[in-house]
Tab-separated table of C-alpha atoms in Angstrom:
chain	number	residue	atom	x	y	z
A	188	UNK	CA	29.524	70.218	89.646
A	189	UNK	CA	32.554	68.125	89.830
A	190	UNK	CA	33.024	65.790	86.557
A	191	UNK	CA	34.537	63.405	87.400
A	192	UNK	CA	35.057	62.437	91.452
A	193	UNK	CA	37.875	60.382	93.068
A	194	UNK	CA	38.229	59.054	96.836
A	195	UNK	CA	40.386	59.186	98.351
A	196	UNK	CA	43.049	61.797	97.143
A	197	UNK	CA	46.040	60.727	99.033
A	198	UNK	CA	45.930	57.128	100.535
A	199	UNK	CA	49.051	56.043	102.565
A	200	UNK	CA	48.864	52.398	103.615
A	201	UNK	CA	51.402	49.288	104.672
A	202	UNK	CA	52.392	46.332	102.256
A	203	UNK	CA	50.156	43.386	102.238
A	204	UNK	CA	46.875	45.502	103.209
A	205	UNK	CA	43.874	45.837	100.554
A	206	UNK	CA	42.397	48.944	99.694
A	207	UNK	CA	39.647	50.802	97.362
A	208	UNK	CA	40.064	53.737	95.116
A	209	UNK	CA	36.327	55.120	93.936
A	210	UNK	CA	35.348	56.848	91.027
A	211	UNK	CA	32.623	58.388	89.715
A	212	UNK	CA	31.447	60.914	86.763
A	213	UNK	CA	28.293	62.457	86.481
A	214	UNK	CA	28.745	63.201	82.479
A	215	UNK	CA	26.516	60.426	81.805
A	216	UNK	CA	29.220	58.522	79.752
A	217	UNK	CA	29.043	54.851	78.838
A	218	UNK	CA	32.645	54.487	79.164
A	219	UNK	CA	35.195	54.864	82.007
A	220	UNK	CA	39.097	54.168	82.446
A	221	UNK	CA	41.663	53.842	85.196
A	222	UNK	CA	45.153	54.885	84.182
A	223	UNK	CA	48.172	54.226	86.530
A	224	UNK	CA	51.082	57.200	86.290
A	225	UNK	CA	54.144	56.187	87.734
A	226	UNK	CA	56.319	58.478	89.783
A	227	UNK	CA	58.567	59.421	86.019
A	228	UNK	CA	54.736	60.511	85.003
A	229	UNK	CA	54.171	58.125	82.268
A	230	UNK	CA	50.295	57.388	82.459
A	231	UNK	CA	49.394	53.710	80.997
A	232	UNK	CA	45.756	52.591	80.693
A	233	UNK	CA	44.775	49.404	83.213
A	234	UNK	CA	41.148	49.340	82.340
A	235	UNK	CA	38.407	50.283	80.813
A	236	UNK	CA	34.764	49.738	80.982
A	237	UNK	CA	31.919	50.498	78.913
A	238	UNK	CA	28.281	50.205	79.742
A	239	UNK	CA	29.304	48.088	83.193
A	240	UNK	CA	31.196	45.357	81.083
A	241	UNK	CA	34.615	45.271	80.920
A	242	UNK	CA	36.522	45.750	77.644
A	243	UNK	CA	40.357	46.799	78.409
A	244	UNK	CA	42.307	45.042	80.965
A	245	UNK	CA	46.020	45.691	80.022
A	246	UNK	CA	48.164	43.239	81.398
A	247	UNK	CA	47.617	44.432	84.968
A	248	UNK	CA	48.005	42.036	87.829
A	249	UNK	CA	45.203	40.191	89.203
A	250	UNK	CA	45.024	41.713	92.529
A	251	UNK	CA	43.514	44.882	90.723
A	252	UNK	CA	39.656	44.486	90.670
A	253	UNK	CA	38.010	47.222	88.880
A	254	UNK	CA	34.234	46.490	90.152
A	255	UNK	CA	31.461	48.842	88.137
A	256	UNK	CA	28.048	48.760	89.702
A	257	UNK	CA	26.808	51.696	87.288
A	258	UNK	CA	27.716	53.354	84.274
A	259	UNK	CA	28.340	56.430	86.746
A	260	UNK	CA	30.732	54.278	88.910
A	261	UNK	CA	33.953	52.082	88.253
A	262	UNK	CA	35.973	51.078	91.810
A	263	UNK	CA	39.346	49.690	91.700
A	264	UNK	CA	40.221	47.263	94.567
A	265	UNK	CA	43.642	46.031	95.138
A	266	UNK	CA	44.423	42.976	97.205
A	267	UNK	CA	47.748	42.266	98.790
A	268	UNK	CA	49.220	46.047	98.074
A	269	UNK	CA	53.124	46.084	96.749
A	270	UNK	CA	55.533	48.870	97.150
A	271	UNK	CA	55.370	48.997	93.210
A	272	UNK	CA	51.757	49.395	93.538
A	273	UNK	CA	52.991	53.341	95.062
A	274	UNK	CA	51.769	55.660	92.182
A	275	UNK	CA	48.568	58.129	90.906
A	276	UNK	CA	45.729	56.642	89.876
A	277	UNK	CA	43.962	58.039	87.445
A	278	UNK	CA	40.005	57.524	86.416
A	279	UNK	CA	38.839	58.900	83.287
A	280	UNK	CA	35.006	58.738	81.978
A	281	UNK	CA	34.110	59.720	78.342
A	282	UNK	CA	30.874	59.154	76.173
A	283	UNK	CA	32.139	56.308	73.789
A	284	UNK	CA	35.535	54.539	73.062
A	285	UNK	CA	37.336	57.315	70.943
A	286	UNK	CA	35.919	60.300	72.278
A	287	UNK	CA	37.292	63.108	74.516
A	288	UNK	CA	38.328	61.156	78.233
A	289	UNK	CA	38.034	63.230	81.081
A	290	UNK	CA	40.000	62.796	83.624
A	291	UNK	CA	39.443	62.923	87.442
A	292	UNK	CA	42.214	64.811	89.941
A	293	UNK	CA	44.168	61.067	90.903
A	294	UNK	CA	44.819	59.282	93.926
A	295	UNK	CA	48.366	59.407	94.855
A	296	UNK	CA	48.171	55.757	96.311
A	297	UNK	CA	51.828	55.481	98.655
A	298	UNK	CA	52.447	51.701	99.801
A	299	UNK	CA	55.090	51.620	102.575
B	216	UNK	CA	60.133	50.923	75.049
B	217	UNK	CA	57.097	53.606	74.456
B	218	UNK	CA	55.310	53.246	71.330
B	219	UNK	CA	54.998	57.419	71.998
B	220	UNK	CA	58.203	59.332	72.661
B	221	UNK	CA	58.317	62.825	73.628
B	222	UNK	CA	61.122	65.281	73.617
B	223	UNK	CA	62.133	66.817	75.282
B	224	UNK	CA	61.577	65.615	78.659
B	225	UNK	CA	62.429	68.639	80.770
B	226	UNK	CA	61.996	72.282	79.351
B	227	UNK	CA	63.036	75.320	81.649
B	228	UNK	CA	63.056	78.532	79.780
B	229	UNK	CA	62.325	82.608	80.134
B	230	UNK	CA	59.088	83.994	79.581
B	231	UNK	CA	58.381	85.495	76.062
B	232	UNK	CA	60.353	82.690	74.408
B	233	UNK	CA	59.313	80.265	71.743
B	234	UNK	CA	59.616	76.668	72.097
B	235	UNK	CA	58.542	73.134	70.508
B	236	UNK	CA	57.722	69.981	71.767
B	237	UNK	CA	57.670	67.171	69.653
B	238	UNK	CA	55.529	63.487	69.992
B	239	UNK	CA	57.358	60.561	67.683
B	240	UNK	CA	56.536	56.851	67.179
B	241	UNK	CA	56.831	54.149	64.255
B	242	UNK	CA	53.444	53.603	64.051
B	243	UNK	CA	50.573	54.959	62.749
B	244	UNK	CA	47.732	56.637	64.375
B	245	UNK	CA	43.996	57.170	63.514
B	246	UNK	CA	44.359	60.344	65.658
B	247	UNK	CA	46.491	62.155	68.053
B	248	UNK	CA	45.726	64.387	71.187
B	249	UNK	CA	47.275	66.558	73.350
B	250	UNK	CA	47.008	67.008	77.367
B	251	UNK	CA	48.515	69.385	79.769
B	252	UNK	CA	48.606	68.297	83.236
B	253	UNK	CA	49.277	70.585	86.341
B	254	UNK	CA	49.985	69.269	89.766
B	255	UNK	CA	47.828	67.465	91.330
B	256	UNK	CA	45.311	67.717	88.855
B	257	UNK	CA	44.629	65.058	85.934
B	258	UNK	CA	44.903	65.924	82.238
B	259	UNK	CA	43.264	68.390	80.130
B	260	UNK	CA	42.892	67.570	76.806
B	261	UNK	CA	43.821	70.766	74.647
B	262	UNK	CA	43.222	69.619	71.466
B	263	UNK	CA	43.174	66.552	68.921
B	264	UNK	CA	44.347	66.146	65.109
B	265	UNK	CA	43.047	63.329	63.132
B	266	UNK	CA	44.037	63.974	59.102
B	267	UNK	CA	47.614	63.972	58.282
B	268	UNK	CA	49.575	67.797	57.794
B	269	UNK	CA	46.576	68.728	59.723
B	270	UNK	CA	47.638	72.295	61.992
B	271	UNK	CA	45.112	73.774	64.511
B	272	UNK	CA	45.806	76.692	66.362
B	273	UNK	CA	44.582	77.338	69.873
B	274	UNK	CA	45.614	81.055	71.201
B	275	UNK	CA	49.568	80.696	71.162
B	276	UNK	CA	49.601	77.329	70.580
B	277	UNK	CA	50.011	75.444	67.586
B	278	UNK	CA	49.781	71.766	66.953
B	279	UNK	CA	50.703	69.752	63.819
B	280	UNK	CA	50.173	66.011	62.846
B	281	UNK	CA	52.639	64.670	60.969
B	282	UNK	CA	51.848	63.849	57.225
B	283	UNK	CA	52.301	60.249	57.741
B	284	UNK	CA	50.268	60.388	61.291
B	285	UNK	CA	53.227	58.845	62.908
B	286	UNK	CA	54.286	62.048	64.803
B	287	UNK	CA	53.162	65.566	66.297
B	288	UNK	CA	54.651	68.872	67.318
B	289	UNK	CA	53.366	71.567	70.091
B	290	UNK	CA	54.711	74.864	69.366
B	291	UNK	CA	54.422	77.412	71.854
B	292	UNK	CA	54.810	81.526	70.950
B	293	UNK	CA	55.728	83.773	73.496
B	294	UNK	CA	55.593	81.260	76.441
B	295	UNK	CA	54.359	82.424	80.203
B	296	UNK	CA	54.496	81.281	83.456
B	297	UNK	CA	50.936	80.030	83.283
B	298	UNK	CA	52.083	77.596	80.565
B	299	UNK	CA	53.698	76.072	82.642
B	300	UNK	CA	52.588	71.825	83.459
B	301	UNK	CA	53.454	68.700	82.152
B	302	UNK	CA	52.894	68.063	78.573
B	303	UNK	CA	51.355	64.883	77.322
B	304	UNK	CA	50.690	63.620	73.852
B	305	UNK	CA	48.176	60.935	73.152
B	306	UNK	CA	47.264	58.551	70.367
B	307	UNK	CA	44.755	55.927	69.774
B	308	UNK	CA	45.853	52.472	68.611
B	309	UNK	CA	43.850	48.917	68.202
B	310	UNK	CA	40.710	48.856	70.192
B	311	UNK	CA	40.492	52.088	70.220
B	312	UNK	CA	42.927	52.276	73.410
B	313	UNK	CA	44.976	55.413	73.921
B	314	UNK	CA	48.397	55.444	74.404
B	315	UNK	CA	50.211	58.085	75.917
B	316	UNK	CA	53.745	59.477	75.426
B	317	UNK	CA	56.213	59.862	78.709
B	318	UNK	CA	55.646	63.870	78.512
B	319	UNK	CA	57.700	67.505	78.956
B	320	UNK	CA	57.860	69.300	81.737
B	321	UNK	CA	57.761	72.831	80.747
B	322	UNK	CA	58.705	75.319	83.264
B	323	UNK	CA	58.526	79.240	82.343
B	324	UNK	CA	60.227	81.705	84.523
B	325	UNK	CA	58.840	85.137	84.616
């Protein structure tokens, strides 16, 4: 009865590659997030999403590609992986724009 | 620069002690929140104050937007080792986007 669902939880992978992070939330919210929290734990908003159009992108490099093919799903693809790309990533779900966000458990993404 | 700062940034103390955590900015905020996180896990939000000198309790905890909404404190009574996580405070800006501080790490020793 898991919320909200990430996969993977840990993904290790080499500079250069490209790789998926899946979410999805089974709340039936209209809105969903991913945050990035760096390794100091400061957790910043990248994007959010309501109703399968995007409405948030925060100044976050174009090789992120959040990709939403449901309300119940938002993917984030990134292209061309940096080291500085190493961190959690965070996807959140919540019924409207300023209501609770819940929060899945994060993907500790590590870029070597 | 964070439009949230939080202090302090590390708290280690004994169990049964009292401490505060406090959530400062310049700017004003239509509401705040705050989350604990534990490890591994993302944040919980524990609670969220929207009119200014507002003060909810929850068990030992006790949260209080500033009269201005510009700032917020977490007091805990009688702290235990199951407080223990990382602290984060929350606010919502323009577009209804929420911003979050840099947190406290609170670590109570039994």
């Amino acid at each position: 009865d898991t919320a909200v669902s990430q996969t993977p939880k840990y993904l290790v992978t080499q500079m250069g590659n490209d790789k998926s992070i899946k979410c999805e939330q089974n709340l039936g919210h209209d809105t969903m997030y991913w945050y990035k929290q760096d390794s100091k734990k400061f957790l910043k908003i990248m994007f959010s999403y309501n109703n399968k159009e995007l409405i948030i992108n925060e100044t976050v490099p174009n090789r992120f590609s959040p990709k939403s093919p449901d309300k119940a799903h938002l993917n984030l693809h990134i292209n061309s992986l940096e080291l500085g790309d190493s961190a959690v990533y965070f996807c959140a779900s919540s019924h409207s724009s300023w209501s609770t966000q819940y929060f899945g458990p994060g993907t500790r993404l590590t870029v070597l | 620069t964070q439009l949230l700062e939080q202090s302090p940034q590390f708290l280690s103390i004994q169990e049964g002690e009292n401490l505060t955590v406090y959530c400062n900015s310049s700017s004003v905020f239509s509401s705040l929140q705050w989350y604990r996180q534990e490890p591994g896990e993302g944040p919980v939000l524990l609670v969220t104050v929207v009119t200014g000198g507002e003060v909810k309790k929850l068990k030992r905890l006790t949260f209080q937007f500033g009269d201005a909404r510009k700032d917020s404190s977490l007091h805990i009574t009688a702290a235990q080792p199951g407080d223990t996580g990382l602290y984060l405070c929350a606010g919502f800006r323009a577009g209804n986007m929420l911003t979050f501080g840099g947190g406290t790490r609170l670590m109570v020793k039994p």
